[in-house]
C-alpha positions as a LaTeX table, in Angstrom:
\begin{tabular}{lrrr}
\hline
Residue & $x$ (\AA) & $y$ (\AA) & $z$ (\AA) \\
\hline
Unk1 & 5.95 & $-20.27$ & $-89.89$ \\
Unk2 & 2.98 & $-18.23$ & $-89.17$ \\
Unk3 & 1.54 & $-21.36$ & $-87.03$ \\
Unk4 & 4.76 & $-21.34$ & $-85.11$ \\
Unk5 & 4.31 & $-17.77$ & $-84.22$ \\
Unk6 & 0.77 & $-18.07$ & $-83.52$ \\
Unk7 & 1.89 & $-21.22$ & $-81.17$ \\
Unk8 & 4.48 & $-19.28$ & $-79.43$ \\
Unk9 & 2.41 & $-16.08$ & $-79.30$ \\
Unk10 & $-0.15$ & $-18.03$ & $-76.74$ \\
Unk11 & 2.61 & $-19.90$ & $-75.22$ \\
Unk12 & 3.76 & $-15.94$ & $-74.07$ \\
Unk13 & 0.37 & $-14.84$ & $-73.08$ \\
Unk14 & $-0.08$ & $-18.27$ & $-70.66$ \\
Unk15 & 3.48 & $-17.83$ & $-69.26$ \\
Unk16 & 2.89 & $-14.30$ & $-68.45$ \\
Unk17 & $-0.66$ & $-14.42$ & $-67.81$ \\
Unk18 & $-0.12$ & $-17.07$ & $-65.37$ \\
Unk19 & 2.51 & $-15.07$ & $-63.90$ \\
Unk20 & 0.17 & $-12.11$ & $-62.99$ \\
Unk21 & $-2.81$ & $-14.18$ & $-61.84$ \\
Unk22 & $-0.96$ & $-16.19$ & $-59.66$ \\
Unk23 & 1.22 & $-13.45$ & $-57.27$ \\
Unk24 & $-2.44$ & $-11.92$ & $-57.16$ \\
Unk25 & $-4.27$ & $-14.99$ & $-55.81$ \\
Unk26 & $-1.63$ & $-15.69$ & $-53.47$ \\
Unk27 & $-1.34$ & $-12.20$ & $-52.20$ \\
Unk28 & $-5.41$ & $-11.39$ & $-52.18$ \\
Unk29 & $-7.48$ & $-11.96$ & $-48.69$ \\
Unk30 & $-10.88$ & $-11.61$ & $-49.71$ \\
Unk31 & $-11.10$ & $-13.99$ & $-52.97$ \\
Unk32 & $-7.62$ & $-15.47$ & $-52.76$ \\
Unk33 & $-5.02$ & $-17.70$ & $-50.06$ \\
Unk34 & $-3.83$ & $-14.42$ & $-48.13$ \\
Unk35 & $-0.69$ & $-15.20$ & $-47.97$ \\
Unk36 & 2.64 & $-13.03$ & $-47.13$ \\
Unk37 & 5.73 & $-11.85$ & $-48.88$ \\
Unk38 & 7.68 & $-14.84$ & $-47.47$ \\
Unk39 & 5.29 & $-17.20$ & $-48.15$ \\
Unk40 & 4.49 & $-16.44$ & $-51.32$ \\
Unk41 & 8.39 & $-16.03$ & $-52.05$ \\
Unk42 & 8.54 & $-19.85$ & $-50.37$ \\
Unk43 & 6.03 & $-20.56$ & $-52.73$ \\
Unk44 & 8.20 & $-20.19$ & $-55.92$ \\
Unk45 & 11.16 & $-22.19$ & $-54.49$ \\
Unk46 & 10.42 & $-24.98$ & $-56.55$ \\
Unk47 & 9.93 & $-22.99$ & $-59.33$ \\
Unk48 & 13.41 & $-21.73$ & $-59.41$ \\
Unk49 & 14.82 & $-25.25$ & $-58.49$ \\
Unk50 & 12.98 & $-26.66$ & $-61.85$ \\
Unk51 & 14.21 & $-23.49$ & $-64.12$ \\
Unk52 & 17.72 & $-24.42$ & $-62.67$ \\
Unk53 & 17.93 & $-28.16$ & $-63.23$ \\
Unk54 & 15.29 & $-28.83$ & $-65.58$ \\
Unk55 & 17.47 & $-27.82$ & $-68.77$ \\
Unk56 & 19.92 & $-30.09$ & $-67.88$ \\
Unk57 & 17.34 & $-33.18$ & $-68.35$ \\
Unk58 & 15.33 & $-31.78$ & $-71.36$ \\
Unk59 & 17.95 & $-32.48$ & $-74.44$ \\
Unk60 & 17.46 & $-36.17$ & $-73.34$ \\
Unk61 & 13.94 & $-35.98$ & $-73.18$ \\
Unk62 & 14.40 & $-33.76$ & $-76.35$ \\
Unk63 & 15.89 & $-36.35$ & $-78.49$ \\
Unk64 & 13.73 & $-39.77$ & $-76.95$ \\
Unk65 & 10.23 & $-37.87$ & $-77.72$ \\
Unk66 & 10.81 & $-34.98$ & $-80.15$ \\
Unk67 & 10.50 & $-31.16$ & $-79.67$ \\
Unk68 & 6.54 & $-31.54$ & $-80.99$ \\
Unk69 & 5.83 & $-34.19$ & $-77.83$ \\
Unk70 & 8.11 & $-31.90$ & $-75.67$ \\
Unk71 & 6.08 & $-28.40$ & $-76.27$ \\
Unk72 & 2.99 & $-30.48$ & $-75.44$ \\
Unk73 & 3.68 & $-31.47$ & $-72.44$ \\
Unk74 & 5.04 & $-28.18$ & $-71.80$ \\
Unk75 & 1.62 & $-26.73$ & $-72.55$ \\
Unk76 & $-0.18$ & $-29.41$ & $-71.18$ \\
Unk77 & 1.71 & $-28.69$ & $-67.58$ \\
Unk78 & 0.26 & $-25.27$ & $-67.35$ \\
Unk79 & $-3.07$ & $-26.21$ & $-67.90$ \\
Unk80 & $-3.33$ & $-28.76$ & $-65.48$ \\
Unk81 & $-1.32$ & $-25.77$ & $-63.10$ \\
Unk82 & $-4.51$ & $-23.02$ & $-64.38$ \\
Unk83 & $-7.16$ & $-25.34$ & $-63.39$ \\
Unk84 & $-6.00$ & $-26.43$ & $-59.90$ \\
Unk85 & $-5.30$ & $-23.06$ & $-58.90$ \\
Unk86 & $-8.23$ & $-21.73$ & $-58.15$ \\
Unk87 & $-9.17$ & $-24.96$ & $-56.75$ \\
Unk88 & $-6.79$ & $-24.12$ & $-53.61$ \\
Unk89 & $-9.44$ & $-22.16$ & $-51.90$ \\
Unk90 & $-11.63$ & $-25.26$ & $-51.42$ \\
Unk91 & $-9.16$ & $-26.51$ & $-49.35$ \\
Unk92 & $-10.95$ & $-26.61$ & $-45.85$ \\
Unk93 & $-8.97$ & $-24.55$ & $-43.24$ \\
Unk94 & $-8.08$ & $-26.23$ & $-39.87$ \\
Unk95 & $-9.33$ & $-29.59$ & $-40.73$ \\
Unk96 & $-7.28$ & $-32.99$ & $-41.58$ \\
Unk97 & $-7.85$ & $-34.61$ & $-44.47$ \\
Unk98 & $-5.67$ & $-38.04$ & $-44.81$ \\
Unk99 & $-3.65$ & $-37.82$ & $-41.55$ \\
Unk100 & $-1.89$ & $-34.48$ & $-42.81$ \\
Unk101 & $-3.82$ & $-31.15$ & $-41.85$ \\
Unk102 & $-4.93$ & $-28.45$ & $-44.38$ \\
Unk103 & $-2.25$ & $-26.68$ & $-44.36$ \\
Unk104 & $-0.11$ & $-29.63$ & $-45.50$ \\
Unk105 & $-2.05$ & $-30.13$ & $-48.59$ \\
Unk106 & $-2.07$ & $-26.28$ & $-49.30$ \\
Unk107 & 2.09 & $-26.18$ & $-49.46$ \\
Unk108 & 2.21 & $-29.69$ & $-51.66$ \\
Unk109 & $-0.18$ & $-28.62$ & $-53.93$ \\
Unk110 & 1.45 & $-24.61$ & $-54.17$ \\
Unk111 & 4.66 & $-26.32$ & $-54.50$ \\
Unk112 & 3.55 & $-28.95$ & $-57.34$ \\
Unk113 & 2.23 & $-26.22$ & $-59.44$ \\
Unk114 & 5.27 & $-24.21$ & $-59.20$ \\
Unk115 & 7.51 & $-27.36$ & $-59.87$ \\
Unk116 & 4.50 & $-28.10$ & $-63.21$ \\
Unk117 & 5.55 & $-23.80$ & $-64.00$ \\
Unk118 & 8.98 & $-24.36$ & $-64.00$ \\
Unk119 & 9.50 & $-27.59$ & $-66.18$ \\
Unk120 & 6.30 & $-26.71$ & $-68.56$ \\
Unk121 & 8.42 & $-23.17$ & $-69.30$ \\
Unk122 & 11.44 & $-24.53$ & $-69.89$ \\
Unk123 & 10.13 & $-27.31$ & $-72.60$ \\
Unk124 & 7.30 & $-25.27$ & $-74.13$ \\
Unk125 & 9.73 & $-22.08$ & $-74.52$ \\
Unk126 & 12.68 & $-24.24$ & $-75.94$ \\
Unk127 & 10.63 & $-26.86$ & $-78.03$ \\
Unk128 & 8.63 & $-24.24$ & $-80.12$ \\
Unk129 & 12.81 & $-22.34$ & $-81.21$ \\
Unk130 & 13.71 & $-25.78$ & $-81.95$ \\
Unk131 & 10.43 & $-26.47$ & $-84.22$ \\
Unk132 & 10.38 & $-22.84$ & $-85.60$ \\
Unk133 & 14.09 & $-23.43$ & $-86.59$ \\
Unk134 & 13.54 & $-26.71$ & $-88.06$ \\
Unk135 & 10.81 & $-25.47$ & $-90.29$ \\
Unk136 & 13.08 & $-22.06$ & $-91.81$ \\
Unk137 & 15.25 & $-22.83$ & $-94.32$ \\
Unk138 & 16.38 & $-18.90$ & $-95.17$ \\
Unk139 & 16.09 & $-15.99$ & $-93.89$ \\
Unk140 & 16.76 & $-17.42$ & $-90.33$ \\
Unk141 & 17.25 & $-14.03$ & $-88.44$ \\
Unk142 & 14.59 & $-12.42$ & $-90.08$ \\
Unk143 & 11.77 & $-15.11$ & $-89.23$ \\
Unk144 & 13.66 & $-15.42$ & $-85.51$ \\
Unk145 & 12.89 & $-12.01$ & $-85.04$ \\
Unk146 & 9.72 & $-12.00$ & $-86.38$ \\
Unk147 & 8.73 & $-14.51$ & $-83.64$ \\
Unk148 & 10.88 & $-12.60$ & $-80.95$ \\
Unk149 & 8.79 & $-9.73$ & $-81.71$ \\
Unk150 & 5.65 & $-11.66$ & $-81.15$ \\
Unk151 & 6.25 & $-13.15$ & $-78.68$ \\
Unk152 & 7.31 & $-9.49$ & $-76.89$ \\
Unk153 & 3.81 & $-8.25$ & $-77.89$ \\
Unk154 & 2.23 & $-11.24$ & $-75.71$ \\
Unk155 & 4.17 & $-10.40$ & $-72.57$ \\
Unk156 & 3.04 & $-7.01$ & $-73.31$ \\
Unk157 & $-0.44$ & $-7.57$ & $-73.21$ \\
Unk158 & $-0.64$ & $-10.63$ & $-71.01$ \\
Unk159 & 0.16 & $-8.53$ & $-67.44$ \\
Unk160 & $-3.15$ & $-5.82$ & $-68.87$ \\
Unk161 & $-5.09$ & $-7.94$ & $-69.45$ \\
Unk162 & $-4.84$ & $-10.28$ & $-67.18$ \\
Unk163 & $-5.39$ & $-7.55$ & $-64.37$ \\
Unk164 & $-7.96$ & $-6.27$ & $-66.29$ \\
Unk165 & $-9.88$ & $-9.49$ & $-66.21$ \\
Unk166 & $-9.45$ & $-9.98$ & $-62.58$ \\
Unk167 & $-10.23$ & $-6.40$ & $-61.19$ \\
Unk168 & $-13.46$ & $-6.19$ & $-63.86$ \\
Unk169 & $-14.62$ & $-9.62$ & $-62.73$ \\
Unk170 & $-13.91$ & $-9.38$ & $-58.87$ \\
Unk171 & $-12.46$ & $-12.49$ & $-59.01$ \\
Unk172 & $-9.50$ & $-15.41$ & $-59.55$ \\
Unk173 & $-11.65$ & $-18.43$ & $-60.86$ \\
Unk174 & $-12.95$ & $-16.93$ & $-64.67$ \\
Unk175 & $-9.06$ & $-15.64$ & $-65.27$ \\
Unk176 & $-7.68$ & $-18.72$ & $-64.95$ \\
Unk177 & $-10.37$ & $-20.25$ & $-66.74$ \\
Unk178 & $-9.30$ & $-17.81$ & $-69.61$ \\
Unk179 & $-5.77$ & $-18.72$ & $-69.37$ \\
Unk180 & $-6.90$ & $-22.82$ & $-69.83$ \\
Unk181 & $-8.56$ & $-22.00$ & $-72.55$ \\
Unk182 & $-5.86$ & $-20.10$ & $-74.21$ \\
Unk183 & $-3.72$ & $-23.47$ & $-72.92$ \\
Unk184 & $-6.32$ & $-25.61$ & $-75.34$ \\
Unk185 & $-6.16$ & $-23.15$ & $-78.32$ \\
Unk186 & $-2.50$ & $-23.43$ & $-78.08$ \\
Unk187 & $-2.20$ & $-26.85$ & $-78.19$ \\
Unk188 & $-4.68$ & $-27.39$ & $-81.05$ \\
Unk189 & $-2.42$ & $-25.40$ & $-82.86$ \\
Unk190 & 0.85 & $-26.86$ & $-81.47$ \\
Unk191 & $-0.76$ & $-30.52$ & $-83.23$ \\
Unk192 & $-0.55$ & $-28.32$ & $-86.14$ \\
Unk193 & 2.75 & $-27.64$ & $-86.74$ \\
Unk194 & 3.96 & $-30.94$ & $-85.16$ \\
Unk195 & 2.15 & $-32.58$ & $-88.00$ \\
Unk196 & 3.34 & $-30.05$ & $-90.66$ \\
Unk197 & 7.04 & $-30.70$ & $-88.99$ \\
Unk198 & 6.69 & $-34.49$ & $-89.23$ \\
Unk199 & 5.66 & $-33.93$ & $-93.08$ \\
Unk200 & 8.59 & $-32.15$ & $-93.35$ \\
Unk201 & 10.88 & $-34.23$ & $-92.08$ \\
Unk202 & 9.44 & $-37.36$ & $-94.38$ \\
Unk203 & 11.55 & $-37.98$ & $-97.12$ \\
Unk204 & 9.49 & $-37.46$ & $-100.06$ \\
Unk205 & 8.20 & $-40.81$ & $-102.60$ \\
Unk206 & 9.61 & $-41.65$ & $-105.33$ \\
Unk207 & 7.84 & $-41.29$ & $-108.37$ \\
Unk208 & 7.65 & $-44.49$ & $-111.06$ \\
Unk209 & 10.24 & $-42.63$ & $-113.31$ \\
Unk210 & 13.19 & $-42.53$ & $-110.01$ \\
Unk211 & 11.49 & $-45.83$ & $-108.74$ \\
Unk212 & 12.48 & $-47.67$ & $-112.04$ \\
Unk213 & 16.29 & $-47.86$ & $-111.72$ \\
Unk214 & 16.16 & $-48.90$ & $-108.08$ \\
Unk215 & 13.65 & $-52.19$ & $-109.05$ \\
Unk216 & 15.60 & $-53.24$ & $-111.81$ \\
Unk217 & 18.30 & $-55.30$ & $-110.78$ \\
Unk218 & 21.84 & $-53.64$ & $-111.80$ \\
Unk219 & 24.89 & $-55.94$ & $-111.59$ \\
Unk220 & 27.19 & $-55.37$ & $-108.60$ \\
Unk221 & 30.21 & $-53.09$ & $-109.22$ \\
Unk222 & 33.78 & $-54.16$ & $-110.31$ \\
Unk223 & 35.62 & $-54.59$ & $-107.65$ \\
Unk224 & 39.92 & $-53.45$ & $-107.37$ \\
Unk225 & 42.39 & $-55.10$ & $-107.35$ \\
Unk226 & 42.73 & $-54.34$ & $-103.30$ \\
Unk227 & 39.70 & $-55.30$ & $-102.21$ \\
Unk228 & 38.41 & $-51.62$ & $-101.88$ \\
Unk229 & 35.52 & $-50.14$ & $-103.26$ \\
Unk230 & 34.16 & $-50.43$ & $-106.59$ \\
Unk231 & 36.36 & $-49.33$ & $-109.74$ \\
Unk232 & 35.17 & $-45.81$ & $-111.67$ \\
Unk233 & 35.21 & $-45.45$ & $-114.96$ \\
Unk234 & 38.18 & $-43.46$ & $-116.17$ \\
Unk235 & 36.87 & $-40.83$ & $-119.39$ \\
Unk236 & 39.12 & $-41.40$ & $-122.45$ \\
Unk237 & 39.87 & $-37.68$ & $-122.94$ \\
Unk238 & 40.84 & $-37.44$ & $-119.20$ \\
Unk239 & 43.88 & $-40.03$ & $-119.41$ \\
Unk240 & 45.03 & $-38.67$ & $-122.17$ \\
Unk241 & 45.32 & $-35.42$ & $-120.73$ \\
Unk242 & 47.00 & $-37.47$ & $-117.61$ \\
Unk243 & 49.53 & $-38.92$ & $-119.78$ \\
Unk244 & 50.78 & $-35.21$ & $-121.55$ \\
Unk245 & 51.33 & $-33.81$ & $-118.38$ \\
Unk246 & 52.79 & $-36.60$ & $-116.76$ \\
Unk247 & 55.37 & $-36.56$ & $-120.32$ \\
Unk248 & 55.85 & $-32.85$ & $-120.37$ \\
Unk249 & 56.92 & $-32.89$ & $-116.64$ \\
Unk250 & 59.36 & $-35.95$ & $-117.29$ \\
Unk251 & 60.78 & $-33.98$ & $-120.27$ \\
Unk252 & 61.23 & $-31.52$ & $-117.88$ \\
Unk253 & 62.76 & $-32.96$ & $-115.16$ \\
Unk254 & 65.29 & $-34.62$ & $-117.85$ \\
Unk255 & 66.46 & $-31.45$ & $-119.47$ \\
Unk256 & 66.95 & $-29.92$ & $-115.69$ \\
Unk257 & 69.03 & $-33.21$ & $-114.77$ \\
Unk258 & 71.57 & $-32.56$ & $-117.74$ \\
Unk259 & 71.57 & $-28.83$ & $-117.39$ \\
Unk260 & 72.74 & $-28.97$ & $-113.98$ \\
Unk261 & 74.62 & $-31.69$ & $-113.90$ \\
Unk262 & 78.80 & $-30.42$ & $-113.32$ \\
Unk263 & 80.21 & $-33.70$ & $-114.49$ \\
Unk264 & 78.79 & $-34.12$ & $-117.62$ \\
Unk265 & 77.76 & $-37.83$ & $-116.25$ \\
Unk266 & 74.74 & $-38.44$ & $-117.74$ \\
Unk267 & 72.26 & $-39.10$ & $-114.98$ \\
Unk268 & 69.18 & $-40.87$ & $-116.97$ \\
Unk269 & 69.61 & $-44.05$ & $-118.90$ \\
Unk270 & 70.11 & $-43.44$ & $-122.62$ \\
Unk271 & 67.25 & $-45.87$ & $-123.42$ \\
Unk272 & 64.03 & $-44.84$ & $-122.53$ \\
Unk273 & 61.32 & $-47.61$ & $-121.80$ \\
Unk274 & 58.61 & $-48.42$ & $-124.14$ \\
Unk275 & 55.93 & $-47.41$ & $-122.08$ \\
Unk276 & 57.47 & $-44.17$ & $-121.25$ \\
Unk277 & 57.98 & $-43.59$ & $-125.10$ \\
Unk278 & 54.57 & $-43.91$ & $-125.77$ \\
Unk279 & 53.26 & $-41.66$ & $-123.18$ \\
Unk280 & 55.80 & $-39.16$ & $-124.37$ \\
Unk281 & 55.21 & $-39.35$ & $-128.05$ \\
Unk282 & 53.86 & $-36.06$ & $-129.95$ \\
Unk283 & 54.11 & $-34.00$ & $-127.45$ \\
Unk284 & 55.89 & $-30.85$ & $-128.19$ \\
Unk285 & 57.77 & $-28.91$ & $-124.52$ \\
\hline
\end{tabular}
């Protein structure tokens, strides 16, 4: 549990982190890509396409690779996304590079690392519920809110210090440097819990004592007279207690029959089968 936390405590501080970092660099002239309000806004387009779609597609991918695999990937996206960020600025201005000019690149590259932010979020925030639930066995709500509450701290301290970083530092590049390498601590702890998850979900060995029965070789069941499954073994003290009931509710029925019946016909044959006799015998109504 506590690794789950700690995995979806950095997953919180990326996310956010990233957040902060990025609206700056886009929005900065001196050490960032200048750009305006409706640029920037045109920016996150595919980011809000991906957080629309992209939970359609991820049970699929959910159940082909595992929530473990999933969360990875997720992580794995926004590192990839906190390294080429800063990269952007390289980009020469004015200049061609492949047949397509600069600013080309600049808009496939801003719009592939909002598409990576939008499908990395979705998996990595829905992968490490799924694993945190799968590891709980009680106290569900408690532990979910535990984690809730952690991961609430993290968006707390993510936009500080992230702002912190960048106005102390006079810069974009060391930030998102910080938020890869919070990227690589969370994945080493992400191959963690997938490990402790897989454990889990083993089915433990059997020992020699439970292994014994299952290597000798036990002679097939007794099959019914219908063909259906195999025939259980019916306690003594049980069918006898079958068989007074069944006779005391016969009785029963009998002394109803007569009571009630107008005619005086006599509604049950005077001779009682032997079977019936023998089922009925000693028992006292």
């Amino acid at each position: 549990f506590a690794l789950c936390v700690l995995a979806q405590f950095g997953l919180n501080l990326v996310i956010v982190g990233f957040e902060e970092a990025y609206s700056l660099f886009c929005a900065s002239r001196p050490s960032g890509l200048g750009l305006g309000p409706s640029d920037i806004s045109a920016s996150l387009t595919p980011l809000s396409l991906s957080l629309l779609l992209w939970p359609l597609a991820f049970p699929r991918l959910e159940r082909a690779i595992g929530a473990a695999a999933c969360f990875q990937q997720g992580v794995s996206l926004f590192l990839l996304a906190s390294l080429a960020t800063p990269l952007l600025r390289t980009i020469p201005a004015g200049r061609s590079l492949l047949g397509l000019p600069s600013t080309a690149w600049l808009w496939l590259f801003l719009s592939a690392i909002s598409l990576a932010r939008g499908v990395g979020g979705v998996q990595a925030t829905t992968s490490i519920a799924l694993l945190l639930n799968s590891l709980l066995h009680t106290d569900l709500g408690l532990y979910n809110g535990l984690a809730v509450s952690a991961s609430a701290l993290a968006r707390s301290i993510a936009p500080a210090l992230t702002g912190w970083t960048i106005g102390a530092l006079h810069g974009f590049r060391v930030p998102f440097y910080l938020i890869s390498c919070t990227c690589v601590a969370t994945l080493v702890v992400a191959t963690r819990v997938a490990a402790l998850a897989s454990a889990q979900s083993r089915p433990p060995p059997l020992d020699s004592a439970a292994r014994a029965p299952l290597d000798s070789a036990a002679p097939p069941p007794a099959r019914s007279r219908t063909g259906g499954g195999s025939r259980r073994r019916v306690d003594p003290e049980s069918a006898s207690a079958v068989a007074r009931i069944t006779a005391r509710t016969r009785q029963r029925l009998l002394e109803l029959l007569r009571r009630h019946d107008g005619r005086g016909r006599r509604l049950v044959p005077t001779a009682e089968p032997a079977e019936h006799r023998r089922m009925s015998s000693g028992v006292k109504v």
